[in-house]
Short mmCIF file of N, CA and C in Angstrom, two decimals:
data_model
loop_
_atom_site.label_atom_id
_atom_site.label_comp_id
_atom_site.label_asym_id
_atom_site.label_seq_id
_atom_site.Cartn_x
_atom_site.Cartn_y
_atom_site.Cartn_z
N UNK H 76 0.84 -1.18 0.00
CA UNK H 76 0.00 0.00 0.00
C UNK H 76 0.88 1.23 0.00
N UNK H 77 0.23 2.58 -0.99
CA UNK H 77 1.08 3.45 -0.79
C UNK H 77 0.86 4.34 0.67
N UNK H 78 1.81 5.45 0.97
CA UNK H 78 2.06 6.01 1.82
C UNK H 78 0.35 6.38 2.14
N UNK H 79 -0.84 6.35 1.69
CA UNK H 79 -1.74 7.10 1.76
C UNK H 79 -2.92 6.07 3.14
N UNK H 80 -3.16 7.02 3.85
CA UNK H 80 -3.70 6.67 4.98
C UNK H 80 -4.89 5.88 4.66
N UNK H 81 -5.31 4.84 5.39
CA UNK H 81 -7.14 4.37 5.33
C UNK H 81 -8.07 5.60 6.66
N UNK H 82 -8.99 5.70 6.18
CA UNK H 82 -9.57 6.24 6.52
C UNK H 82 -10.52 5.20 7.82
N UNK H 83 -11.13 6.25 8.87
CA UNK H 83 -11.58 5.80 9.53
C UNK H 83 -12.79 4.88 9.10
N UNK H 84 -13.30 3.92 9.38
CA UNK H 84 -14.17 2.90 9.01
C UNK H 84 -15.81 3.04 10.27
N UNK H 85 -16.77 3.04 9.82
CA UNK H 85 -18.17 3.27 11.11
C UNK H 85 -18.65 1.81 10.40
N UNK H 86 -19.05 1.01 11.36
CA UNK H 86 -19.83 0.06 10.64
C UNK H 86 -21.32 -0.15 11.36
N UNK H 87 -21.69 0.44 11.61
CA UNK H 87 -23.44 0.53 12.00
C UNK H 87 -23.71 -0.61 11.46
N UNK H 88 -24.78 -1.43 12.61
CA UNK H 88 -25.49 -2.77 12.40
C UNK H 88 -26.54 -2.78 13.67
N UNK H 89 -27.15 -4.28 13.45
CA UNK H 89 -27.92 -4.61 14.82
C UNK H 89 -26.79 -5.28 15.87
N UNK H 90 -27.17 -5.68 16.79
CA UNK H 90 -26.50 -6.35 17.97
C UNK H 90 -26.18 -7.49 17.82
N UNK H 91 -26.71 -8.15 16.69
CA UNK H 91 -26.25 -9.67 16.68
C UNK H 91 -25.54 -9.93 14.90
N UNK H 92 -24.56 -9.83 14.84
CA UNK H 92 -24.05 -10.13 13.68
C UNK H 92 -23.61 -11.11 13.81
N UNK H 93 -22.90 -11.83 12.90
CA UNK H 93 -22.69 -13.28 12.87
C UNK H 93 -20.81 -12.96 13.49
N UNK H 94 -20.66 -13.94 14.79
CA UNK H 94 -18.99 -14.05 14.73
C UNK H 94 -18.66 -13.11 15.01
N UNK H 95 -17.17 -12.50 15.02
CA UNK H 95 -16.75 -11.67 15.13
C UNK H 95 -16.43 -10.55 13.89
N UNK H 96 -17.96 -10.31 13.85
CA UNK H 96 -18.42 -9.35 12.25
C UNK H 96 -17.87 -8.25 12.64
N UNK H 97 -17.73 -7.81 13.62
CA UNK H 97 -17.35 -5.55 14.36
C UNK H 97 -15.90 -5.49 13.84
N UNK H 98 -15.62 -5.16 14.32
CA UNK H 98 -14.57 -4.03 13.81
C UNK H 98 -13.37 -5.27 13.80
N UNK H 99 -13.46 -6.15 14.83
CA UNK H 99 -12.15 -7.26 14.64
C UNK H 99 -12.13 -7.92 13.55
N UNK H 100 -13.04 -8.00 12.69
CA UNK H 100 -12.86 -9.31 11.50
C UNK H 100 -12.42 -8.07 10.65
N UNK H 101 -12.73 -7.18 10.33
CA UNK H 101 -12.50 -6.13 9.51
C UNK H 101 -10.57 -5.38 9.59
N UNK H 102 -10.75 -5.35 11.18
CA UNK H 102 -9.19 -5.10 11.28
C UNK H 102 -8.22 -6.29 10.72
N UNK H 103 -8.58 -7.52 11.29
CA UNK H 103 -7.81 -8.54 10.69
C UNK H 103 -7.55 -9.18 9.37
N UNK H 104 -8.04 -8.34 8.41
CA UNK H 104 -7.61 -8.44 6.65
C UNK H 104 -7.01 -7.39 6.12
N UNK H 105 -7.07 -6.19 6.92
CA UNK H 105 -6.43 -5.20 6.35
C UNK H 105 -4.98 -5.20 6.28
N UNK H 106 -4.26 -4.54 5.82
CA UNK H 106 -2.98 -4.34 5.51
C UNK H 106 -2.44 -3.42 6.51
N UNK H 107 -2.77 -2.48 6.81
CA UNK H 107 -2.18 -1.82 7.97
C UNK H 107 -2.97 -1.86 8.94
N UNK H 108 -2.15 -1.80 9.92
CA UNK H 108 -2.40 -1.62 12.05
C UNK H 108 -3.79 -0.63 11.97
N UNK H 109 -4.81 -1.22 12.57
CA UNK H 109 -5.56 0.22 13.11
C UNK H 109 -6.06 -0.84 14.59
N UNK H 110 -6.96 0.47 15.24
CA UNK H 110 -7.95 -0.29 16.29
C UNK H 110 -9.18 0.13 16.19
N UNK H 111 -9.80 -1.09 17.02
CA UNK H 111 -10.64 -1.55 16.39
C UNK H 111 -11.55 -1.25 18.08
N UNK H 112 -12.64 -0.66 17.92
CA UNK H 112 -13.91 -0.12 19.13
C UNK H 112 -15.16 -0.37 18.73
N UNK H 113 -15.51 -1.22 19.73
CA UNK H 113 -17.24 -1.89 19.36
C UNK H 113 -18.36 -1.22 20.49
N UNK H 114 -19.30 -0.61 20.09
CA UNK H 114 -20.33 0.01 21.28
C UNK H 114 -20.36 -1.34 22.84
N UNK H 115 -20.47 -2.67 22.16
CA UNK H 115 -20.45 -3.35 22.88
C UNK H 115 -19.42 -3.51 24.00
N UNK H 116 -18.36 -2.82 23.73
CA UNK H 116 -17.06 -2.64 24.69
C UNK H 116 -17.71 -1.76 25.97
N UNK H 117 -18.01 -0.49 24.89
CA UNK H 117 -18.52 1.13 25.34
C UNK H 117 -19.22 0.73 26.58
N UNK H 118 -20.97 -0.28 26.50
CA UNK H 118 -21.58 -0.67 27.39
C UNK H 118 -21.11 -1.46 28.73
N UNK H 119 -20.05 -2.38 28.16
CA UNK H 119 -19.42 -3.10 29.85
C UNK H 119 -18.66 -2.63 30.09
N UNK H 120 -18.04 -1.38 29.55
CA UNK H 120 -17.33 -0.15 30.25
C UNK H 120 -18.01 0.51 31.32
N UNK H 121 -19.18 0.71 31.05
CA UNK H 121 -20.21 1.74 32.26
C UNK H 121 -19.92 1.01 33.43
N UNK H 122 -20.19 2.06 34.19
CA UNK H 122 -20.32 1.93 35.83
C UNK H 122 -21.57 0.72 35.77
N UNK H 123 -21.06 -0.48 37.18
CA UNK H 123 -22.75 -1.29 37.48
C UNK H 123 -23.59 -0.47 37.21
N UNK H 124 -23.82 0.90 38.08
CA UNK H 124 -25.17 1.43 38.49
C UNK H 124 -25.48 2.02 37.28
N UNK H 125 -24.91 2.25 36.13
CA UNK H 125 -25.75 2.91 34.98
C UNK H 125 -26.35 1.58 34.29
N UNK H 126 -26.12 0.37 34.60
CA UNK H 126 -26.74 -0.71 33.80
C UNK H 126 -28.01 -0.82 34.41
N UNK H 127 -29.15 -0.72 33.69
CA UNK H 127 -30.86 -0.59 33.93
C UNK H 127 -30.78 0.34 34.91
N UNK H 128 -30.54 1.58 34.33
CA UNK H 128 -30.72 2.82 35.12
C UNK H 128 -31.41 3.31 34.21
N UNK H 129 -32.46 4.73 34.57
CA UNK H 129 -32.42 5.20 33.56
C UNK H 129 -31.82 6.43 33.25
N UNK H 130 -30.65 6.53 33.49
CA UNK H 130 -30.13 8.12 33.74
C UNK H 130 -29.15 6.74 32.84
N UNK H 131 -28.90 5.85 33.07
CA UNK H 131 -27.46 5.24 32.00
C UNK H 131 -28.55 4.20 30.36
N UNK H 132 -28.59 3.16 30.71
CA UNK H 132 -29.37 2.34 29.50
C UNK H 132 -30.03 1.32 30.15
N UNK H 133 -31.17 0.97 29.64
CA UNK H 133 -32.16 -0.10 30.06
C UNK H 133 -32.40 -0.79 28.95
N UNK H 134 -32.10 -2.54 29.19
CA UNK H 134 -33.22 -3.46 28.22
C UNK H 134 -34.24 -3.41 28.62
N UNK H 135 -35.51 -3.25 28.06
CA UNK H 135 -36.79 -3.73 27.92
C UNK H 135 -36.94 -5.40 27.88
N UNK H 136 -37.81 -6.09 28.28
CA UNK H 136 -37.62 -7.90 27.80
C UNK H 136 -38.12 -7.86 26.45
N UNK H 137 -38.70 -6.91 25.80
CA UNK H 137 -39.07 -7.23 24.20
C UNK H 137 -37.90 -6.82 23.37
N UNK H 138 -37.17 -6.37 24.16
CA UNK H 138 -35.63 -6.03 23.03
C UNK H 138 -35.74 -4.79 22.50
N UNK H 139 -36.23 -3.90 23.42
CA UNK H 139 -36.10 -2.30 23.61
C UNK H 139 -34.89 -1.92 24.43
N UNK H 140 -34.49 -0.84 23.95
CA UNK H 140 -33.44 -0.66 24.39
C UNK H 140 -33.00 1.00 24.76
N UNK H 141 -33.40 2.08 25.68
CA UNK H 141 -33.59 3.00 26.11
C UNK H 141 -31.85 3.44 26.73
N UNK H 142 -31.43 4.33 26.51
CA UNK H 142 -30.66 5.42 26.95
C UNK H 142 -31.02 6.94 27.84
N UNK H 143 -30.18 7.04 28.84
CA UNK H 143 -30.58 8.02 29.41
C UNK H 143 -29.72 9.26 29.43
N UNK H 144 -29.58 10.68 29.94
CA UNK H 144 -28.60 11.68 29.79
C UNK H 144 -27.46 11.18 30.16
N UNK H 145 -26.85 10.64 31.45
CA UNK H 145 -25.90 9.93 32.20
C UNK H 145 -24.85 9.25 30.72
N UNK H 146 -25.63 8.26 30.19
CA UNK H 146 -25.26 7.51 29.25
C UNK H 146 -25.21 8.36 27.88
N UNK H 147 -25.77 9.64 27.18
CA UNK H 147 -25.10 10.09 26.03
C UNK H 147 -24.15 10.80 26.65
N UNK H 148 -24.24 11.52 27.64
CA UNK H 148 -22.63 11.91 28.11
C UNK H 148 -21.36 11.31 28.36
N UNK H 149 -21.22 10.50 28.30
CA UNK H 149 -20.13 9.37 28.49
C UNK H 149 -19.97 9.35 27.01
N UNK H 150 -21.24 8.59 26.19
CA UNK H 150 -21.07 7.97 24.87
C UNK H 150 -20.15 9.60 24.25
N UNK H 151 -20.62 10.71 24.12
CA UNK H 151 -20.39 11.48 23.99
C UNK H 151 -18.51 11.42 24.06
N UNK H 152 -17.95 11.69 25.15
CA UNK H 152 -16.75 11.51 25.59
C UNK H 152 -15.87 10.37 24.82
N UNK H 153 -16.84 9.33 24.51
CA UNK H 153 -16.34 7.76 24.17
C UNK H 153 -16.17 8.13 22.76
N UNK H 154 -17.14 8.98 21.85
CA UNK H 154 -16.58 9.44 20.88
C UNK H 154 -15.66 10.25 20.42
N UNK H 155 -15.69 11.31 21.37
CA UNK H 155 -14.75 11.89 20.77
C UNK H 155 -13.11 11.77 21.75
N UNK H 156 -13.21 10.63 22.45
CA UNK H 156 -11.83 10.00 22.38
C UNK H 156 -11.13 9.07 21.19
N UNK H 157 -12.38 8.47 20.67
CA UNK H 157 -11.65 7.61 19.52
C UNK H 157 -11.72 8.17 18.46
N UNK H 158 -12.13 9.67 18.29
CA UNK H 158 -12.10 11.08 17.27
C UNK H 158 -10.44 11.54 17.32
N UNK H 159 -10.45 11.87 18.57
CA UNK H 159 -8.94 12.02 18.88
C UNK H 159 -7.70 10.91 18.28
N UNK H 160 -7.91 9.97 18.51
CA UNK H 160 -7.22 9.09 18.13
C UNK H 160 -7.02 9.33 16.48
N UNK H 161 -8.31 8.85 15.86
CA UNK H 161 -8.14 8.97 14.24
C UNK H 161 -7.22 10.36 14.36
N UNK H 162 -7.80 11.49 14.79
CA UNK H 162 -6.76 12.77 14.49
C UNK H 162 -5.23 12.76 14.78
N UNK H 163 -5.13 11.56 15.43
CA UNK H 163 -3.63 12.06 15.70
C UNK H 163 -2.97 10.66 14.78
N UNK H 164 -3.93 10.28 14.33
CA UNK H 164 -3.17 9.47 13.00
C UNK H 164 -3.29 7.84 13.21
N UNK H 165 -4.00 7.41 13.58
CA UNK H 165 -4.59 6.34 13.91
C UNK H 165 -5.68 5.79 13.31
N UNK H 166 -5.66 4.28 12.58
CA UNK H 166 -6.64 3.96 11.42
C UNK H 166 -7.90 3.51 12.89
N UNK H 167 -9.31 3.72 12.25
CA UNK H 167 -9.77 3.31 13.09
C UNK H 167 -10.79 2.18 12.45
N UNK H 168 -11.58 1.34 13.27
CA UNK H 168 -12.70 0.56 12.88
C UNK H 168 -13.78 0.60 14.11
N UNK H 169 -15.20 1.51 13.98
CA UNK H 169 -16.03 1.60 15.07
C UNK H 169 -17.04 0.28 14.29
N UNK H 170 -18.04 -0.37 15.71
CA UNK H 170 -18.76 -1.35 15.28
C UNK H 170 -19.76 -0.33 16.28
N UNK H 171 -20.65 0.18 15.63
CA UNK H 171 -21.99 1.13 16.36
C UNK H 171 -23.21 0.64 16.31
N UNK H 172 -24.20 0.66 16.69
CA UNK H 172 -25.34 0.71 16.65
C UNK H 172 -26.01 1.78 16.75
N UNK H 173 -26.77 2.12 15.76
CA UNK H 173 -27.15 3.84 15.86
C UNK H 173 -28.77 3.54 16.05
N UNK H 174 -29.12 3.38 17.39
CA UNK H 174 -30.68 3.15 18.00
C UNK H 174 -31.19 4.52 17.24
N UNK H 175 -30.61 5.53 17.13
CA UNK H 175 -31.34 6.91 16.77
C UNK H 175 -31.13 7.35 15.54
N UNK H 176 -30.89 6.32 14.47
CA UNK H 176 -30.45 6.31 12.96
C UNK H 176 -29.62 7.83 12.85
N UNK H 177 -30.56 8.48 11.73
CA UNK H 177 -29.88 8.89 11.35
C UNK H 177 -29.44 10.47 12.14
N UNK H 178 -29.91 10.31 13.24
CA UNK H 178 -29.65 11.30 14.69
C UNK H 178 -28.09 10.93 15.01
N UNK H 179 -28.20 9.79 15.35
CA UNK H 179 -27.15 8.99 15.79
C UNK H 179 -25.38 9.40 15.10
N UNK H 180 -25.91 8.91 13.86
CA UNK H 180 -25.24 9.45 12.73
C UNK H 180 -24.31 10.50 12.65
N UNK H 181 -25.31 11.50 13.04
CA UNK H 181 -25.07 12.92 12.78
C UNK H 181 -24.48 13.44 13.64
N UNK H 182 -24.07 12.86 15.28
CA UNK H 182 -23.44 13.27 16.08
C UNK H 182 -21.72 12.62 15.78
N UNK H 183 -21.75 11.26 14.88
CA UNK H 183 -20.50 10.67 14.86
C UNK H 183 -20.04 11.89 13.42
N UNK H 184 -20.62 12.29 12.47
CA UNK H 184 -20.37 13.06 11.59
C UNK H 184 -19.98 14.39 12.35
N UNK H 185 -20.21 15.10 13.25
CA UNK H 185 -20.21 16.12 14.20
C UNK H 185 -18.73 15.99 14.22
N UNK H 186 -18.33 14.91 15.31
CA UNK H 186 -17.56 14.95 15.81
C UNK H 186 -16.20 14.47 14.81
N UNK H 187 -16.59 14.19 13.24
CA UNK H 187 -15.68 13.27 12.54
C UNK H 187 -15.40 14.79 11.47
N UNK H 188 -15.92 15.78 11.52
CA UNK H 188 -16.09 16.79 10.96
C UNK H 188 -13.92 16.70 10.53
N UNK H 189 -14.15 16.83 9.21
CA UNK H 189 -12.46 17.00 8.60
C UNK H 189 -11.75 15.57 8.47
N UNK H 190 -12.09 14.75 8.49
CA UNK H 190 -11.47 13.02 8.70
C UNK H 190 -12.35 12.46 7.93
N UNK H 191 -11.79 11.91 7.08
CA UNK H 191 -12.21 11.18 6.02
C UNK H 191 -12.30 9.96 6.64
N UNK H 192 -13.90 9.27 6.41
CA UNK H 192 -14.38 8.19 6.79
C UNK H 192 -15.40 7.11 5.68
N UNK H 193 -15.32 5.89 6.14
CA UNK H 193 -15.73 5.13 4.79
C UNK H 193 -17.30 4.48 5.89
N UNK H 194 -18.21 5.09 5.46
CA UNK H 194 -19.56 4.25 6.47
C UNK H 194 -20.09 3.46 5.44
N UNK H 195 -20.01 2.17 6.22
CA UNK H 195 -20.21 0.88 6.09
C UNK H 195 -21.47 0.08 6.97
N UNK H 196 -22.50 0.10 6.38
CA UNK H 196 -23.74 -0.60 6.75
C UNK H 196 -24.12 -1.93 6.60
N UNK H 197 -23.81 -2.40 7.87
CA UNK H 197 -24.09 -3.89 8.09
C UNK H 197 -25.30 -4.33 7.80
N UNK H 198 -25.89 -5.30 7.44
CA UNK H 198 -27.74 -5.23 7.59
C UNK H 198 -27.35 -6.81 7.57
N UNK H 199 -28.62 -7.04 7.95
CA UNK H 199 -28.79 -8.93 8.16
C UNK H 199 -30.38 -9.09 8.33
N UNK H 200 -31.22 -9.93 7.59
CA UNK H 200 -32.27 -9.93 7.76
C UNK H 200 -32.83 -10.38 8.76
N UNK H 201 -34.13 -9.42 9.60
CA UNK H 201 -34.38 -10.00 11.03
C UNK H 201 -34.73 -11.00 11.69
N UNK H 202 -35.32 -11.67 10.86
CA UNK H 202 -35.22 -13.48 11.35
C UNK H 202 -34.01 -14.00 11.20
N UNK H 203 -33.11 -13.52 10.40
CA UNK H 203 -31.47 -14.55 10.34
C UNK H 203 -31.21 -13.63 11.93
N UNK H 204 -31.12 -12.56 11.98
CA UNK H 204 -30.50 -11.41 13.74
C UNK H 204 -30.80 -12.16 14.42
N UNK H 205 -32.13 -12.35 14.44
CA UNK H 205 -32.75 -13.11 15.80
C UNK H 205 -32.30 -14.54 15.95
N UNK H 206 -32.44 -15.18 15.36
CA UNK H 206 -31.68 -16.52 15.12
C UNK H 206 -29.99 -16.31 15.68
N UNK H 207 -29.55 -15.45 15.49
CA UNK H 207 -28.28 -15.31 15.59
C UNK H 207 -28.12 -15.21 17.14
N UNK H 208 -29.12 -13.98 17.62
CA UNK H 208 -28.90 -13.62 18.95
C UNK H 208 -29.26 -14.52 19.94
N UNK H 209 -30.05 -15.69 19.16
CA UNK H 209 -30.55 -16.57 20.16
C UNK H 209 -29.06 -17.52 20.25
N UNK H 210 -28.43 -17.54 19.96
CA UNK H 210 -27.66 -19.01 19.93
C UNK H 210 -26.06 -18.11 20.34
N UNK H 211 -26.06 -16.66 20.07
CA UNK H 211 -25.36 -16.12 20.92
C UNK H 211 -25.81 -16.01 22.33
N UNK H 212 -26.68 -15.57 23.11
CA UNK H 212 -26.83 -16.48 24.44
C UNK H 212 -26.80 -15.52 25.24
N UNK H 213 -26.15 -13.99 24.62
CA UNK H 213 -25.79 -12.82 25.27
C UNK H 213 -26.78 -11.78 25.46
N UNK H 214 -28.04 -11.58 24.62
CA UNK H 214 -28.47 -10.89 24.06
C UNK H 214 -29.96 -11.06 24.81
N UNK H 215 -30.29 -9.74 24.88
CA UNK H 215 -31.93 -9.98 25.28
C UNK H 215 -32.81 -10.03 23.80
N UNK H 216 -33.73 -11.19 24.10
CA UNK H 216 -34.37 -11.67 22.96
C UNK H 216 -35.28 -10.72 22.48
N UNK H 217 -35.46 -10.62 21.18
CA UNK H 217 -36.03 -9.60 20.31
C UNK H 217 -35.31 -8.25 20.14
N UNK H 218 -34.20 -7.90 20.57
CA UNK H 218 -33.01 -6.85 20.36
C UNK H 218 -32.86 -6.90 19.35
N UNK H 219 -32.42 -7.81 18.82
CA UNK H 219 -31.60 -8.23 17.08
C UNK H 219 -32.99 -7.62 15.90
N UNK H 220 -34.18 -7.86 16.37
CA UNK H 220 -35.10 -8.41 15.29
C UNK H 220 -35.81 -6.51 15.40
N UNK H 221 -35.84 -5.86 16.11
CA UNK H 221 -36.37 -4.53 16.75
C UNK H 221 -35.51 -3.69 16.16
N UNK H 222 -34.02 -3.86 16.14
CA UNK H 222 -32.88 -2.88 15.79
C UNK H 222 -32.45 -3.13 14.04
N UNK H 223 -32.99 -4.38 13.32
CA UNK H 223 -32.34 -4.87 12.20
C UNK H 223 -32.79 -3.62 10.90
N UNK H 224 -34.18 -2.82 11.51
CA UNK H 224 -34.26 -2.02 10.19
C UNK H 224 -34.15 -0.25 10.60
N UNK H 225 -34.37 -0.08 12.13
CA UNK H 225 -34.46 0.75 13.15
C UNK H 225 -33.02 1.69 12.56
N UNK H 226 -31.78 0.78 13.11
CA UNK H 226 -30.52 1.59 12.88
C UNK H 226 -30.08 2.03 11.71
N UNK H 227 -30.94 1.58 10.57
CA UNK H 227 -30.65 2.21 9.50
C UNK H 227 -31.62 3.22 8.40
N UNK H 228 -32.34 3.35 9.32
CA UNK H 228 -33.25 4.17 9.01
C UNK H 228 -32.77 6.36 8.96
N UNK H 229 -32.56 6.34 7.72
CA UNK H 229 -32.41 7.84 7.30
C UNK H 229 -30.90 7.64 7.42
N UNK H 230 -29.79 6.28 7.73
CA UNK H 230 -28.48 6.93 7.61
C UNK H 230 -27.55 6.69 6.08
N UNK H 231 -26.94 7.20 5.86
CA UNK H 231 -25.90 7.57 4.77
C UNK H 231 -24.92 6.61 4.77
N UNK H 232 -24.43 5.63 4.01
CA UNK H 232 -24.05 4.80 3.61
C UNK H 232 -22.92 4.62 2.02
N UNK H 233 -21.81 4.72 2.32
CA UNK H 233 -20.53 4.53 1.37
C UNK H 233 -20.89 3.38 0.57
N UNK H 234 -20.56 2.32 1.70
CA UNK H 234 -20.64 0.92 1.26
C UNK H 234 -21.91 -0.16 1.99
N UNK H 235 -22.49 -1.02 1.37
CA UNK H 235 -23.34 -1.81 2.28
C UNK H 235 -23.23 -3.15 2.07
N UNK H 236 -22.69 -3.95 3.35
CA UNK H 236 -23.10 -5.66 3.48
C UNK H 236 -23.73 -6.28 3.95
N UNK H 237 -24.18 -7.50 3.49
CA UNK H 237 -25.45 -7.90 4.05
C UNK H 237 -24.91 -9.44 4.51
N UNK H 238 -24.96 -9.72 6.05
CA UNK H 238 -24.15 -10.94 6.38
C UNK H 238 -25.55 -11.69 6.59
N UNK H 239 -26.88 -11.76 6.26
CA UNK H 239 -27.77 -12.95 6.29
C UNK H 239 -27.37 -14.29 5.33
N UNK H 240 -26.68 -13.93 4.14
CA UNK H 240 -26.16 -15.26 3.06
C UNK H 240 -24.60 -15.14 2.99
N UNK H 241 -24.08 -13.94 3.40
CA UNK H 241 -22.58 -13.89 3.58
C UNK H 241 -21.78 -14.23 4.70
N UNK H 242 -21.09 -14.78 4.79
CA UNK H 242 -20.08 -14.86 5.57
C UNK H 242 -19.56 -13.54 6.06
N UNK H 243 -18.79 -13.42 7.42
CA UNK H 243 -18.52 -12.17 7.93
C UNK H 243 -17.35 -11.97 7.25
N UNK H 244 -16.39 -13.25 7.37
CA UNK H 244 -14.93 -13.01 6.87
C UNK H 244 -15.69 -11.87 5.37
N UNK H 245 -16.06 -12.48 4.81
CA UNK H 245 -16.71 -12.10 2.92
C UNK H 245 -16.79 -10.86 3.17
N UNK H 246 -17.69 -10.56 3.75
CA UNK H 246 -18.33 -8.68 4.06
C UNK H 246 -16.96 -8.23 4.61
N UNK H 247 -15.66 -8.73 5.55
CA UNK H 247 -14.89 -7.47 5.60
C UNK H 247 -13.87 -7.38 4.85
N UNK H 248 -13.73 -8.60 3.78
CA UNK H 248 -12.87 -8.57 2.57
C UNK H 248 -13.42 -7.40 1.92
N UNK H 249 -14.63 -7.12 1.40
CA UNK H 249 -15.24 -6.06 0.93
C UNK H 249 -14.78 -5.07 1.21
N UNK H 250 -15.31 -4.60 2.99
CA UNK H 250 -14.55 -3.49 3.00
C UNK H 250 -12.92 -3.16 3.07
N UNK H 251 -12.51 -3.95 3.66
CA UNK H 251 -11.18 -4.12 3.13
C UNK H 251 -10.85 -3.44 1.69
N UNK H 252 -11.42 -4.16 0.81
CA UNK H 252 -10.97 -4.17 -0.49
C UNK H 252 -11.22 -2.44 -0.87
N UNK H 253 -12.21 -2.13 -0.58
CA UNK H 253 -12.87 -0.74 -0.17
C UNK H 253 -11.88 0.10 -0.08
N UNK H 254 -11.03 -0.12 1.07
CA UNK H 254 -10.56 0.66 1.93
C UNK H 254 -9.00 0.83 1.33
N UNK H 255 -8.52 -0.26 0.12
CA UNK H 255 -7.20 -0.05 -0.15
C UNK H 255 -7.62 0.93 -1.16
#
């Protein structure tokens, strides 16, 4: 690859992708070093007491999933530390879930303002999510199937893969390939 940087990578999806679809399968084909930050980190980062708070985030048992001020202030911070990073020259790969589409969006665009970024939209059809989230084991049931058309609703999209018939490795060869 020549001297010319990859650009930061957003990959917005639901909660249950197949494997290690986020930002690790994606880092691990590329050609150069970056790191790699999944919302899912972001969340077992919080303090206990913001988990089913509502000042931090609450599951619902139908696979609702609520945020409170407590919790965009942090998220807030959480972005624009790994903003910082890309700025000081660091490839990045975020794995997001944007519950507030294309709201959501618009705050990672905010803060990405001057940094060239490649957004990459995961999608998986919601009976394959749900299927997925069930046998991942992690997940409150109906999350996957609630968020599969939700997070992508009104957002802006470079590139788009669809891991319901693909393989994950497949979708981050793509972006990969994308990205050289």
């Amino acid at each position: 690859m020549s001297g010319r940087r990859s650009p930061p990578s957003s990959q917005p999806g639901t909660t249950s992708k197949p494997g290690p679809s986020g930002p690790g399968q994606v880092d691990a084909v590329l050609p150069d070093p970056c790191l790699a930050f999944g919302v899912d980190e972001f969340v077992d980062a919080l303090p206990a007491k913001m988990r089913e708070s509502d000042e931090g985030i609450t599951f619902a048992t139908d696979g609702g999933v609520s945020v409170g001020a407590d919790f965009m202030a942090l998220q807030a911070a959480w972005v624009e530390g790994i903003v910082g990073m890309a700025r000081a020259g660091a490839r990045i790969v975020v794995d997001d879930v944007f519950l507030g589409g294309a709201a959501s969006q618009q705050r990672w665009w905010k803060a990405l303002a001057g940094i060239d970024v490649l957004w990459v939209g995961v999608r998986c059809e919601p009976a394959v999510a749900a299927g997925r989230e069930i046998a991942r084991g992690d997940r409150t049931h109906g999350m996957a199937e609630l968020q599969a058309d939700v997070v992508h609703q009104g957002v802006v999209y470079d590139l788009k893969v669809d891991t319901t018939h693909t393989e994950s490795l497949d979708c981050a060869l793509i972006i990969a390939a994308r990205l050289s």
